[in-house]
Short mmCIF file of N, CA, C and O in Angstrom, two decimals:
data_model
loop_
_atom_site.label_atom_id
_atom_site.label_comp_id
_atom_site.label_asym_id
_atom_site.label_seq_id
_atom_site.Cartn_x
_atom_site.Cartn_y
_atom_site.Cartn_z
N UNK A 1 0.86 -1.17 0.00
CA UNK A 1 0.00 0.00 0.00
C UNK A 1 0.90 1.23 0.00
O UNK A 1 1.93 1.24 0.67
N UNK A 2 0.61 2.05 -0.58
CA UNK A 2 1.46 3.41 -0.39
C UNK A 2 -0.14 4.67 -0.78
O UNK A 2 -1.26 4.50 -1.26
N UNK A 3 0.55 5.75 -0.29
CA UNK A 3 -0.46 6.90 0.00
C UNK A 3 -0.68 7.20 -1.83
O UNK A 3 -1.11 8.35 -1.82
N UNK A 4 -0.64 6.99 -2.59
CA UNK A 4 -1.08 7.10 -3.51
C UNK A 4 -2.42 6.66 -4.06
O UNK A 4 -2.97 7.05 -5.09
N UNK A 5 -2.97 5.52 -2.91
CA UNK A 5 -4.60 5.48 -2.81
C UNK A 5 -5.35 6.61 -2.38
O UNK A 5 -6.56 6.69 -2.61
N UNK A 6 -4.68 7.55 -1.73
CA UNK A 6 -5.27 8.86 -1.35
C UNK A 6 -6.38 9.26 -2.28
O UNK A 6 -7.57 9.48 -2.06
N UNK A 7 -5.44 9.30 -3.76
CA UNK A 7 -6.63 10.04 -4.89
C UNK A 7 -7.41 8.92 -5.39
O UNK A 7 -8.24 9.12 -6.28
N UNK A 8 -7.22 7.78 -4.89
CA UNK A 8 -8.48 6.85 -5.01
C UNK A 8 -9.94 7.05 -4.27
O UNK A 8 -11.02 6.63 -4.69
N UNK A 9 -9.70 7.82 -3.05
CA UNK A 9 -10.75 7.26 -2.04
C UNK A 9 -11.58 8.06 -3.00
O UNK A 9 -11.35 8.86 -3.90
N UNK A 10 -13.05 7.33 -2.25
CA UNK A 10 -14.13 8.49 -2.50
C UNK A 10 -14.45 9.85 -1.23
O UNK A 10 -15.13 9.66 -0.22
N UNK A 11 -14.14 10.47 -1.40
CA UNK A 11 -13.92 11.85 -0.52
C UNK A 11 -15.47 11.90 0.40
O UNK A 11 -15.78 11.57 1.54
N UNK A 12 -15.92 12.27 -0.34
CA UNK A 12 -17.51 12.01 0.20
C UNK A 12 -17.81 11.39 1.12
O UNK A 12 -18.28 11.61 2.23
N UNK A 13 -17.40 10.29 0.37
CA UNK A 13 -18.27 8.35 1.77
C UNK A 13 -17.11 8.85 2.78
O UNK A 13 -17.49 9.09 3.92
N UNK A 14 -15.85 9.02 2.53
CA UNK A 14 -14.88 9.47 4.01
C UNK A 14 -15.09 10.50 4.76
O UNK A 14 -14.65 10.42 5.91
N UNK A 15 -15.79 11.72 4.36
CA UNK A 15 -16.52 12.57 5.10
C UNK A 15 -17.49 12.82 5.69
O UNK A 15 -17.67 13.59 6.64
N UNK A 16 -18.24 12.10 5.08
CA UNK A 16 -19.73 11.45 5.98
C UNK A 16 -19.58 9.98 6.61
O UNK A 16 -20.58 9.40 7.04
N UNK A 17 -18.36 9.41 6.64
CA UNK A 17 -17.84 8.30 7.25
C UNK A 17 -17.07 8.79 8.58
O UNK A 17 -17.23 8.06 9.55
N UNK A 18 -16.41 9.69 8.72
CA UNK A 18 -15.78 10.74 9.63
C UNK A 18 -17.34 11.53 10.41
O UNK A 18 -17.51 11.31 11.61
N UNK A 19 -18.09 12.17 9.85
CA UNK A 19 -19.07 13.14 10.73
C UNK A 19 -19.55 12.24 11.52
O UNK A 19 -19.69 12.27 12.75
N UNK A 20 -19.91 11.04 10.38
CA UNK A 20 -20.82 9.78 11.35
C UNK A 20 -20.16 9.19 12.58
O UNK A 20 -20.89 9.09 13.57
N UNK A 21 -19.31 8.92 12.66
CA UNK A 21 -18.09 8.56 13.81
C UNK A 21 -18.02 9.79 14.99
O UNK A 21 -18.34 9.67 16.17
N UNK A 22 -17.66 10.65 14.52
CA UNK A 22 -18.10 12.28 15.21
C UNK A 22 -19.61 12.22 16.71
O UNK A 22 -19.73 12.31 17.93
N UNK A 23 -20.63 11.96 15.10
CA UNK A 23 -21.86 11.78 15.47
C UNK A 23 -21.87 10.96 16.94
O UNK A 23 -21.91 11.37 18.10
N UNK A 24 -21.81 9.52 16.33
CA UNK A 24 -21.69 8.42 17.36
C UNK A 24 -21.13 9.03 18.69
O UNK A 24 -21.70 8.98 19.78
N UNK A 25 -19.99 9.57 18.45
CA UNK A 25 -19.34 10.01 19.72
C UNK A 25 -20.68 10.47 20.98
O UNK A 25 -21.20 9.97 21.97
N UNK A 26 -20.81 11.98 20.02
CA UNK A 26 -21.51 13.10 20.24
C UNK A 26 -22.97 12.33 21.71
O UNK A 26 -23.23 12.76 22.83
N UNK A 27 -23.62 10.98 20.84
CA UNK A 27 -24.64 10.34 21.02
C UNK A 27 -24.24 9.28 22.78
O UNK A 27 -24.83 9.06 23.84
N UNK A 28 -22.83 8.92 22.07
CA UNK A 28 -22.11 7.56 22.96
C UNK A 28 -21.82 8.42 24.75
O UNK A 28 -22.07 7.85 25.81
N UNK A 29 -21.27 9.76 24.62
CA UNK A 29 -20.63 10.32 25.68
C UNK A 29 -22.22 11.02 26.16
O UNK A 29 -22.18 11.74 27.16
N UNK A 30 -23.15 10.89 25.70
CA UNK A 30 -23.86 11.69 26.07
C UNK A 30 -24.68 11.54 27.80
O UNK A 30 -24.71 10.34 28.09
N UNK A 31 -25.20 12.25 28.74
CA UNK A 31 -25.09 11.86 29.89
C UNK A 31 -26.47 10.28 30.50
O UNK A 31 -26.52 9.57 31.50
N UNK A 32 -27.21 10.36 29.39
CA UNK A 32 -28.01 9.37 29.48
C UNK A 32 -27.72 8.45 29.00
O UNK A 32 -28.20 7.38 29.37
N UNK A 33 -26.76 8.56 27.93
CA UNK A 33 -26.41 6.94 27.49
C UNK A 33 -25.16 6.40 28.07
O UNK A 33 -25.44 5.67 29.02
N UNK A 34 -23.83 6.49 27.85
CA UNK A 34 -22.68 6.59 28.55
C UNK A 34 -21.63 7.27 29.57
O UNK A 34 -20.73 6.84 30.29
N UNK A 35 -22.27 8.72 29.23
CA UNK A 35 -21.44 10.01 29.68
C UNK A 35 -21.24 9.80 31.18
O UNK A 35 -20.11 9.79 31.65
N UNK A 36 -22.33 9.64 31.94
CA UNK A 36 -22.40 9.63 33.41
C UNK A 36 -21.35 8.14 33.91
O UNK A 36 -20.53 8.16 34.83
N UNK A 37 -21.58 7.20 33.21
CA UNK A 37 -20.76 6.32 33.93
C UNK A 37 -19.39 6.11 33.57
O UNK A 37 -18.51 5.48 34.15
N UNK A 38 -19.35 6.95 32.17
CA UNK A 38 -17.91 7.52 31.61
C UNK A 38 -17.43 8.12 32.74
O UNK A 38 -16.56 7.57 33.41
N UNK A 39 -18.02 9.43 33.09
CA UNK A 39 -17.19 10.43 33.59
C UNK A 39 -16.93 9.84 34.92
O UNK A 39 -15.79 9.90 35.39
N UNK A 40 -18.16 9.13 35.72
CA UNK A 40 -17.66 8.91 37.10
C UNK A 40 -16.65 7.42 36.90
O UNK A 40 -15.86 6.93 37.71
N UNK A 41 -16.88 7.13 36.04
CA UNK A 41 -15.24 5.39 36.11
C UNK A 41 -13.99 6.82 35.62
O UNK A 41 -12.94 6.20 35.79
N UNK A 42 -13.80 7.45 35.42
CA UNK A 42 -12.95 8.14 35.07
C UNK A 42 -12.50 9.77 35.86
O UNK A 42 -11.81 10.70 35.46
N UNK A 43 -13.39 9.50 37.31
CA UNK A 43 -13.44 10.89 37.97
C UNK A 43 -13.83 12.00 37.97
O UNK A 43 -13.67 12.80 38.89
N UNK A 44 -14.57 12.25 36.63
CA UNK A 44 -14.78 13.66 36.11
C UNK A 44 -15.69 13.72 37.01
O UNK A 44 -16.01 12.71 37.63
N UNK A 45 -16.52 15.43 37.32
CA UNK A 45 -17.52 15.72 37.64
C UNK A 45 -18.28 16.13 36.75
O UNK A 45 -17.77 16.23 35.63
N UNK A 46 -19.71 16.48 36.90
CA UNK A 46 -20.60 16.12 35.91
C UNK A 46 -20.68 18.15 35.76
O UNK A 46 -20.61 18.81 36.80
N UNK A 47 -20.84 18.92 34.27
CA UNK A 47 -21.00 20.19 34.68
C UNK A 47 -21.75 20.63 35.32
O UNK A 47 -22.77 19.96 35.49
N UNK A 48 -21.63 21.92 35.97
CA UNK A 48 -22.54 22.81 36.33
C UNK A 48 -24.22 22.78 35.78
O UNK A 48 -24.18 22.55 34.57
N UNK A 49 -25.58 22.92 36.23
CA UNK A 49 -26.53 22.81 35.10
C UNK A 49 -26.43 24.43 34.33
O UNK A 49 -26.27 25.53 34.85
N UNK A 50 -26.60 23.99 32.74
CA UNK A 50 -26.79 25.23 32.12
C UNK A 50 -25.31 25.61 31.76
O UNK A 50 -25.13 26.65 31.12
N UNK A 51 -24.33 24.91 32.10
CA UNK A 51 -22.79 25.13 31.54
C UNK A 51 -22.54 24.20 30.65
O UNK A 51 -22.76 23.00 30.80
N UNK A 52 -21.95 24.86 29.45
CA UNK A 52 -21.65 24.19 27.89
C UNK A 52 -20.08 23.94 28.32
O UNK A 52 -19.74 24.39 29.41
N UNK A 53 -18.95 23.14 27.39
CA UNK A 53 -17.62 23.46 27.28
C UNK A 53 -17.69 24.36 26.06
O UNK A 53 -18.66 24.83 25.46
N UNK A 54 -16.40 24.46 25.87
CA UNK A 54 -16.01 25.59 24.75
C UNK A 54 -16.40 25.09 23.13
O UNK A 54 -15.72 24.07 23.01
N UNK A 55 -16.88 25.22 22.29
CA UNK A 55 -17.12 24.61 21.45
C UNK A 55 -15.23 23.51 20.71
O UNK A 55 -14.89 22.49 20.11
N UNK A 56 -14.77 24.53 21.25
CA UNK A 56 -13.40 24.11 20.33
C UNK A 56 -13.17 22.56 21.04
O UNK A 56 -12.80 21.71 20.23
N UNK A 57 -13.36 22.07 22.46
CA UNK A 57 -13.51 21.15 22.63
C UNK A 57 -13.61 19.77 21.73
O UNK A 57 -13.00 18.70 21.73
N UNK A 58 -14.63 20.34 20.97
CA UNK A 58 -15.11 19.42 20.06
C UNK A 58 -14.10 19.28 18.65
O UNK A 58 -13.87 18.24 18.03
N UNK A 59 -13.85 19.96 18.51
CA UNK A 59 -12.45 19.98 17.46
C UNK A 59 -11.44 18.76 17.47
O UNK A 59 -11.33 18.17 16.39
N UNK A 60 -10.51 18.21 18.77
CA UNK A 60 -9.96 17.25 18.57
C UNK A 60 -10.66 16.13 18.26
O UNK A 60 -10.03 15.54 17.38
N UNK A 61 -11.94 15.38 18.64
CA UNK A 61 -13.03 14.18 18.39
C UNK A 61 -12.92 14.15 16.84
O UNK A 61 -12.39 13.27 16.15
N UNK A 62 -13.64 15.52 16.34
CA UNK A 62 -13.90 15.62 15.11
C UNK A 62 -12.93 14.88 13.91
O UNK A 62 -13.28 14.04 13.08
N UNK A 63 -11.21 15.67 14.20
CA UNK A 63 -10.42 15.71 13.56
C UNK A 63 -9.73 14.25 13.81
O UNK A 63 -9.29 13.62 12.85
N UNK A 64 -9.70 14.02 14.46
CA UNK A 64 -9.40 12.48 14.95
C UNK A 64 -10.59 11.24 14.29
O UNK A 64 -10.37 10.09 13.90
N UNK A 65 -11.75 11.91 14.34
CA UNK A 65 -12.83 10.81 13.45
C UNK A 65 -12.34 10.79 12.09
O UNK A 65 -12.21 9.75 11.46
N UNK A 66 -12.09 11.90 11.65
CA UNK A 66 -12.03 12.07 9.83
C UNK A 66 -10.74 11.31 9.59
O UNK A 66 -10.79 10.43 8.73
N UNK A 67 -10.00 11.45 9.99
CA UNK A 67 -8.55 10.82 10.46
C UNK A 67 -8.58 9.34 10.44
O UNK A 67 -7.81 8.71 9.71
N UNK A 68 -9.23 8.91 11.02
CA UNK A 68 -9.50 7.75 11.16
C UNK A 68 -10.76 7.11 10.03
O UNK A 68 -10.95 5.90 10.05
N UNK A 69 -11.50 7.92 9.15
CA UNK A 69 -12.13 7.78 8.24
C UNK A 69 -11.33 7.31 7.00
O UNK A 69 -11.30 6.29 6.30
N UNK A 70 -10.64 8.63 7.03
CA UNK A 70 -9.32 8.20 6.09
C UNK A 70 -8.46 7.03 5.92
O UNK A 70 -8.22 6.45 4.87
N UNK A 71 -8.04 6.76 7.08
CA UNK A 71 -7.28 5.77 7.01
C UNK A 71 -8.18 4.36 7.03
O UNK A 71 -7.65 3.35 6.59
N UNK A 72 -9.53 4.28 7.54
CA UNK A 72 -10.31 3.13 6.60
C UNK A 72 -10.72 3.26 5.64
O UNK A 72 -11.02 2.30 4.93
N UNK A 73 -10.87 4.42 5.30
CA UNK A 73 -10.79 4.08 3.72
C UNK A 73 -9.65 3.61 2.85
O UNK A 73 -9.78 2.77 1.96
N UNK A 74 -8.62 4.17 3.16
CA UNK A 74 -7.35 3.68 2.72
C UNK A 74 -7.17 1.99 2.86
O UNK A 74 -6.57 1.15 2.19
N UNK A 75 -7.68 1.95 3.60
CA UNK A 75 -7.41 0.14 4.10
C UNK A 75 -8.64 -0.27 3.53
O UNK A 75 -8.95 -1.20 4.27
N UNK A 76 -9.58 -0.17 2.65
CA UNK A 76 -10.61 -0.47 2.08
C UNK A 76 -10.20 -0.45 0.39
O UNK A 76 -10.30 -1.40 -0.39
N UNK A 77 -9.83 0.61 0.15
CA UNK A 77 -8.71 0.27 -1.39
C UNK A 77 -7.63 -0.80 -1.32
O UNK A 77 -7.33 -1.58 -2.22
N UNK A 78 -6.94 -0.68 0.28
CA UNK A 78 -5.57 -1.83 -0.23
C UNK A 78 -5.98 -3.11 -0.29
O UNK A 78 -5.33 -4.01 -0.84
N UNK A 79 -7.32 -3.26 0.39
CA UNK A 79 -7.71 -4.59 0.70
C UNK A 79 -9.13 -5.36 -0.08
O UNK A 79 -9.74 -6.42 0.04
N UNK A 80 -9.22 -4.14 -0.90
CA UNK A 80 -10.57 -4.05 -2.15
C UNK A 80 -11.88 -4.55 -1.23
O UNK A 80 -12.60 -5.49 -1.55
N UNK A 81 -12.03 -3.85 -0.20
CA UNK A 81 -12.84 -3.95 0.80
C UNK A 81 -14.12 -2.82 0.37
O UNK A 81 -14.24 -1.69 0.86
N UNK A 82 -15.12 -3.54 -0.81
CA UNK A 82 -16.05 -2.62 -0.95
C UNK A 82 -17.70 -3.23 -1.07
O UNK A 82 -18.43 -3.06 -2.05
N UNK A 83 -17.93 -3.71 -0.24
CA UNK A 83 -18.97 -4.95 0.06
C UNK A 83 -19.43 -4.20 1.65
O UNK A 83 -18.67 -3.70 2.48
N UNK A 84 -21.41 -4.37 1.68
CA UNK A 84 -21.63 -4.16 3.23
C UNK A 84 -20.74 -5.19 4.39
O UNK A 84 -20.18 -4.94 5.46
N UNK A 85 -20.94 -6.47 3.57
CA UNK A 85 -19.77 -7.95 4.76
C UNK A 85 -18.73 -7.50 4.31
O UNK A 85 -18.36 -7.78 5.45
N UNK A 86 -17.74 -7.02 3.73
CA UNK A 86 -16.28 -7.04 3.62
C UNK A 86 -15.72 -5.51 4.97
O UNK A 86 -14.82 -5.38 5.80
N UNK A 87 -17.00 -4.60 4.44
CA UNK A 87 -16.77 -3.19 5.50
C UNK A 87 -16.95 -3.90 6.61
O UNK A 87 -15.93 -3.85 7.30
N UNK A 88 -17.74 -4.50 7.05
CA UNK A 88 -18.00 -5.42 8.73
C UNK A 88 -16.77 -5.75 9.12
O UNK A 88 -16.20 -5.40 10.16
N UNK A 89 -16.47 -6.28 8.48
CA UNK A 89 -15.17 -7.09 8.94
C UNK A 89 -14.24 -6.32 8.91
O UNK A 89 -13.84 -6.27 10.07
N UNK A 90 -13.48 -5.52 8.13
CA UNK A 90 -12.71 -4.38 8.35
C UNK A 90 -13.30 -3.72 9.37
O UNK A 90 -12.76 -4.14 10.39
N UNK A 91 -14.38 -2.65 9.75
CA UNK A 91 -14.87 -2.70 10.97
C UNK A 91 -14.25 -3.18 11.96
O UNK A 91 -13.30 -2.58 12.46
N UNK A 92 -14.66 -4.29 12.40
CA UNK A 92 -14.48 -4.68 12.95
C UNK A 92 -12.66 -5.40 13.46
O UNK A 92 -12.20 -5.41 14.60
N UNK A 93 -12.13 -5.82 12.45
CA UNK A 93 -10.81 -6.06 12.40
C UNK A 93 -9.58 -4.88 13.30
O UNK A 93 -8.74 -5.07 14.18
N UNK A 94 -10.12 -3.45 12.40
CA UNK A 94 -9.74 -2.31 12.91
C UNK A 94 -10.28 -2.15 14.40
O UNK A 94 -9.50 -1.85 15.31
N UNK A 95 -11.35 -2.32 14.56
CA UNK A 95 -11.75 -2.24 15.99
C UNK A 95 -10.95 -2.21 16.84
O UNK A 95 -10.18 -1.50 17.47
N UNK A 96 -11.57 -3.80 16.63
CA UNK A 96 -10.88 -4.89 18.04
C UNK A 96 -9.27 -4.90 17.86
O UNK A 96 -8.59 -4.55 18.82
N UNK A 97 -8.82 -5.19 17.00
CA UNK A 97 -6.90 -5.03 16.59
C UNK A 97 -7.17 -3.86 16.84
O UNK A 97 -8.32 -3.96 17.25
N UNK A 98 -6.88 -2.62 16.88
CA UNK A 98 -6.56 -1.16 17.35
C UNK A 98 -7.23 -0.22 18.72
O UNK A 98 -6.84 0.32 19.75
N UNK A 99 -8.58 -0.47 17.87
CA UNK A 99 -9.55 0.15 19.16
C UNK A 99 -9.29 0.20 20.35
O UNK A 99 -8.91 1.05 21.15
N UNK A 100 -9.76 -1.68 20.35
CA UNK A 100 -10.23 -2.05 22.16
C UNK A 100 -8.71 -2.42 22.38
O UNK A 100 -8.62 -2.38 23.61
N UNK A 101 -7.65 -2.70 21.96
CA UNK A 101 -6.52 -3.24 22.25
C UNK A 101 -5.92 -1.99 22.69
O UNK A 101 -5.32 -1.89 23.76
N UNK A 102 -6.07 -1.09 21.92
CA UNK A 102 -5.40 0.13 22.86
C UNK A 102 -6.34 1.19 23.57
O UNK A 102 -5.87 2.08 24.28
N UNK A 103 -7.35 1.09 23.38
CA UNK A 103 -8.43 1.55 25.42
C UNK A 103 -7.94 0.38 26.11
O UNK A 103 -7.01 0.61 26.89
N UNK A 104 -8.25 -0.58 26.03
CA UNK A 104 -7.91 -1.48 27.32
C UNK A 104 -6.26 -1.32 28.01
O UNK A 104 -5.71 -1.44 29.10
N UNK A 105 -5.93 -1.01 26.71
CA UNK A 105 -3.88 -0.65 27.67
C UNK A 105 -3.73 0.19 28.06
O UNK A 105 -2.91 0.31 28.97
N UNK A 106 -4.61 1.43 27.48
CA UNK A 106 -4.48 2.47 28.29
C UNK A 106 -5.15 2.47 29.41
O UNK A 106 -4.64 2.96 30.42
N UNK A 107 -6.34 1.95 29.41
CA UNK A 107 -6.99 2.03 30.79
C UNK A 107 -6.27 1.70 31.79
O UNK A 107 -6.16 2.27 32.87
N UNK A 108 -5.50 0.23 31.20
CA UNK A 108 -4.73 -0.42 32.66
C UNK A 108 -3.88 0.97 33.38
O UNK A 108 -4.10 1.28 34.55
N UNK A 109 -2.91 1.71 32.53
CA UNK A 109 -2.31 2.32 33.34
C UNK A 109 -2.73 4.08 33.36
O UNK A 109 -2.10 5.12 33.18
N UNK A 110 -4.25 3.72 33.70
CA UNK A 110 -4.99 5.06 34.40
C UNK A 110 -4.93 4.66 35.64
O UNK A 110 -5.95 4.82 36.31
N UNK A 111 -3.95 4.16 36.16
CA UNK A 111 -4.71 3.97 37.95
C UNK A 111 -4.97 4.99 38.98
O UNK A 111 -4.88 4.57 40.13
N UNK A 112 -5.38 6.75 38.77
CA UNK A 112 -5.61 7.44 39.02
C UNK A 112 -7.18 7.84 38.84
O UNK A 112 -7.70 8.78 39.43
N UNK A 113 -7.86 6.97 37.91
CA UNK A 113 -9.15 6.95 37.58
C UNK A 113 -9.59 6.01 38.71
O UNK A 113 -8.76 5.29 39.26
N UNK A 114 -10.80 6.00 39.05
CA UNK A 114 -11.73 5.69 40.02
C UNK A 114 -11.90 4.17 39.94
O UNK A 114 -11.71 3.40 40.89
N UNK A 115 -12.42 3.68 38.16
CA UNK A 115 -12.76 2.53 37.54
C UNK A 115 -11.97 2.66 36.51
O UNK A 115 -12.55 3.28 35.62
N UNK A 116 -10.96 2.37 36.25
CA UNK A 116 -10.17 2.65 34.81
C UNK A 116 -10.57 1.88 33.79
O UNK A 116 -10.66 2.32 32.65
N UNK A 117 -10.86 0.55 34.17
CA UNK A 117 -11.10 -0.63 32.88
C UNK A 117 -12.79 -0.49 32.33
O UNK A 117 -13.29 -0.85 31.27
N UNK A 118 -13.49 0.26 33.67
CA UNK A 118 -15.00 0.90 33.12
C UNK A 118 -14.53 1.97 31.97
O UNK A 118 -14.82 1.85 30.78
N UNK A 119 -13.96 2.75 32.38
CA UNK A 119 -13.31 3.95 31.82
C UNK A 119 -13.14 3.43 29.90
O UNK A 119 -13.68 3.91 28.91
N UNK A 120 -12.31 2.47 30.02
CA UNK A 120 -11.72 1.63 28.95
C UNK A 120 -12.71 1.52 28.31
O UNK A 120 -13.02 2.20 27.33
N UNK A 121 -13.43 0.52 28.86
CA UNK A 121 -14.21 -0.11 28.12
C UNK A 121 -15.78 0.79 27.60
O UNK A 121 -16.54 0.36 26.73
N UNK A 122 -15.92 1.62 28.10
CA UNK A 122 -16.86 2.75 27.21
C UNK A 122 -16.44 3.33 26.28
O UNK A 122 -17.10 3.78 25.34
N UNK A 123 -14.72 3.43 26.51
CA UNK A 123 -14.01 4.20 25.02
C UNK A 123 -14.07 3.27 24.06
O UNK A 123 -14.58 3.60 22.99
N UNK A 124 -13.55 1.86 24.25
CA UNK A 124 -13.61 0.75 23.45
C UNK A 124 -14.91 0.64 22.76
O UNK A 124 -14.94 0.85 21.55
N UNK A 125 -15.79 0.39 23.28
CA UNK A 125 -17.05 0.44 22.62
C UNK A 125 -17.33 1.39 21.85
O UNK A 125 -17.74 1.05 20.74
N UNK A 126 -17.26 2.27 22.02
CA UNK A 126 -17.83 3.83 21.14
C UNK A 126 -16.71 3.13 20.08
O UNK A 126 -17.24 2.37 19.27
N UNK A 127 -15.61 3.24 20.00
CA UNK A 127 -14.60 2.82 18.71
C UNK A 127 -14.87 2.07 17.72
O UNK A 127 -14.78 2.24 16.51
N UNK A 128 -15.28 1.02 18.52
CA UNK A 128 -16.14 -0.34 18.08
C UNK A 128 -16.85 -0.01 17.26
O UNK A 128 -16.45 -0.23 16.12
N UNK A 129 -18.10 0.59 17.40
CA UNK A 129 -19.34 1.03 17.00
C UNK A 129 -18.77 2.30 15.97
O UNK A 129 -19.25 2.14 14.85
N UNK A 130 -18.03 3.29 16.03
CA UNK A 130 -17.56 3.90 15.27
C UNK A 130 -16.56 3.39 14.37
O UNK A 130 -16.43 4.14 13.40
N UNK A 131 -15.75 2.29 14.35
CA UNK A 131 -15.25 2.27 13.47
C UNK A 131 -15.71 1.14 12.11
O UNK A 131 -15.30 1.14 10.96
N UNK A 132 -16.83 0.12 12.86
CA UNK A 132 -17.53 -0.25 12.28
C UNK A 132 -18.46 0.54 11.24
O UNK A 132 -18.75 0.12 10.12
N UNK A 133 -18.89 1.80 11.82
CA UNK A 133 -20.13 2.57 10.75
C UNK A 133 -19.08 2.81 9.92
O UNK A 133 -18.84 2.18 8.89
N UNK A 134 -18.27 3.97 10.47
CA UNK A 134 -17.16 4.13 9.33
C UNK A 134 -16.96 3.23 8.34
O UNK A 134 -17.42 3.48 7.23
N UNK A 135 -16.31 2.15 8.57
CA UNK A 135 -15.71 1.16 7.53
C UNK A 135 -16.93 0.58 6.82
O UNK A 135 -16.75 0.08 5.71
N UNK A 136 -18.25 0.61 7.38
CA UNK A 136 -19.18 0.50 6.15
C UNK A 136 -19.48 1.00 5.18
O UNK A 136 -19.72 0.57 4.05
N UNK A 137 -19.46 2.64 5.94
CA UNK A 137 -19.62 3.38 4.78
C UNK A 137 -18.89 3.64 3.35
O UNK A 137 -19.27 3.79 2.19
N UNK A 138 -17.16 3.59 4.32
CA UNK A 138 -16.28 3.99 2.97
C UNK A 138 -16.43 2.38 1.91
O UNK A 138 -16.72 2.41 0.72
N UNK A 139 -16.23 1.39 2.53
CA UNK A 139 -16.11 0.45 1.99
C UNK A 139 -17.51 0.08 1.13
O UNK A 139 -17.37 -0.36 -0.01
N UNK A 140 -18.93 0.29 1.70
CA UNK A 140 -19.73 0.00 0.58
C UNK A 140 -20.10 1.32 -0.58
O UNK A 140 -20.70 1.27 -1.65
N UNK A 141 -19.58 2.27 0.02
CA UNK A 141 -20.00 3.64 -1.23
C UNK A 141 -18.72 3.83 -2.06
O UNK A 141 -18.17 4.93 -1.89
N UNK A 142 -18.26 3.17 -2.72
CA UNK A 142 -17.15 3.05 -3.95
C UNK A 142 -18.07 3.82 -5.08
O UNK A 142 -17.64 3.98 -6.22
#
């Protein structure tokens, strides 16, 4: 593989393969679905009511989803991964090999967090689930 698949991808399916990942986040951290047992396995306190963070916050997630859009798509050209079952499995491959393998190592050495491997394993999942949509998308919209 070399970066010369770059001007292969389809730009598009990787940008709405990236927002969607974004999205997920946005949905995954949120305080009714994950956020609350995120933040307390991980110490945070919950904000103030009626206090936002800074929008820019949201900037590293973002740029890190598209990022990671990219590079399944890239691994969807080297591997002619353009099928709804072929994206699954890339999905998933990327996941679990990258994802959960590195939340779970990092978690181990949070031992300053409350629940670290809770901690882990909500990041792992969101990845999971995000890198799965991702790799469907780029991989079945050729």
């Amino acid at each position: 593989m070399s970066f010369d698949v770059l001007s292969d991808l389809n730009w598009l399916a990787v940008i709405v393969a990236g927002i969607a990942y974004f999205a997920i986040g946005a949905l995954w951290y949120a305080p009714p679905v994950f956020g609350r047992i995120w933040m307390t396995a991980g110490g945070m306190a919950m904000p103030e009511a009626g206090t936002r963070p800074s929008p820019a916050i949201y900037l590293t997630p973002l740029v890190g989803s598209v990022l990671s859009a990219v590079a399944l798509g890239m691994l969807a050209k080297a591997t002619g991964s353009d099928t709804l079952e072929e994206g699954i499995a890339l999905g998933l491959v990327v996941a679990i090999g990258f994802a959960v393998a590195i939340s779970f190592v990092t978690a181990q050495f949070e031992s300053e967090k409350p629940k670290p491997m809770v901690w882990g394993a909500v990041n792992a999942g969101y990845h999971v689930v995000g890198n799965l949509v991702a790799a469907i998308i780029v991989a079945s919209w050729q």
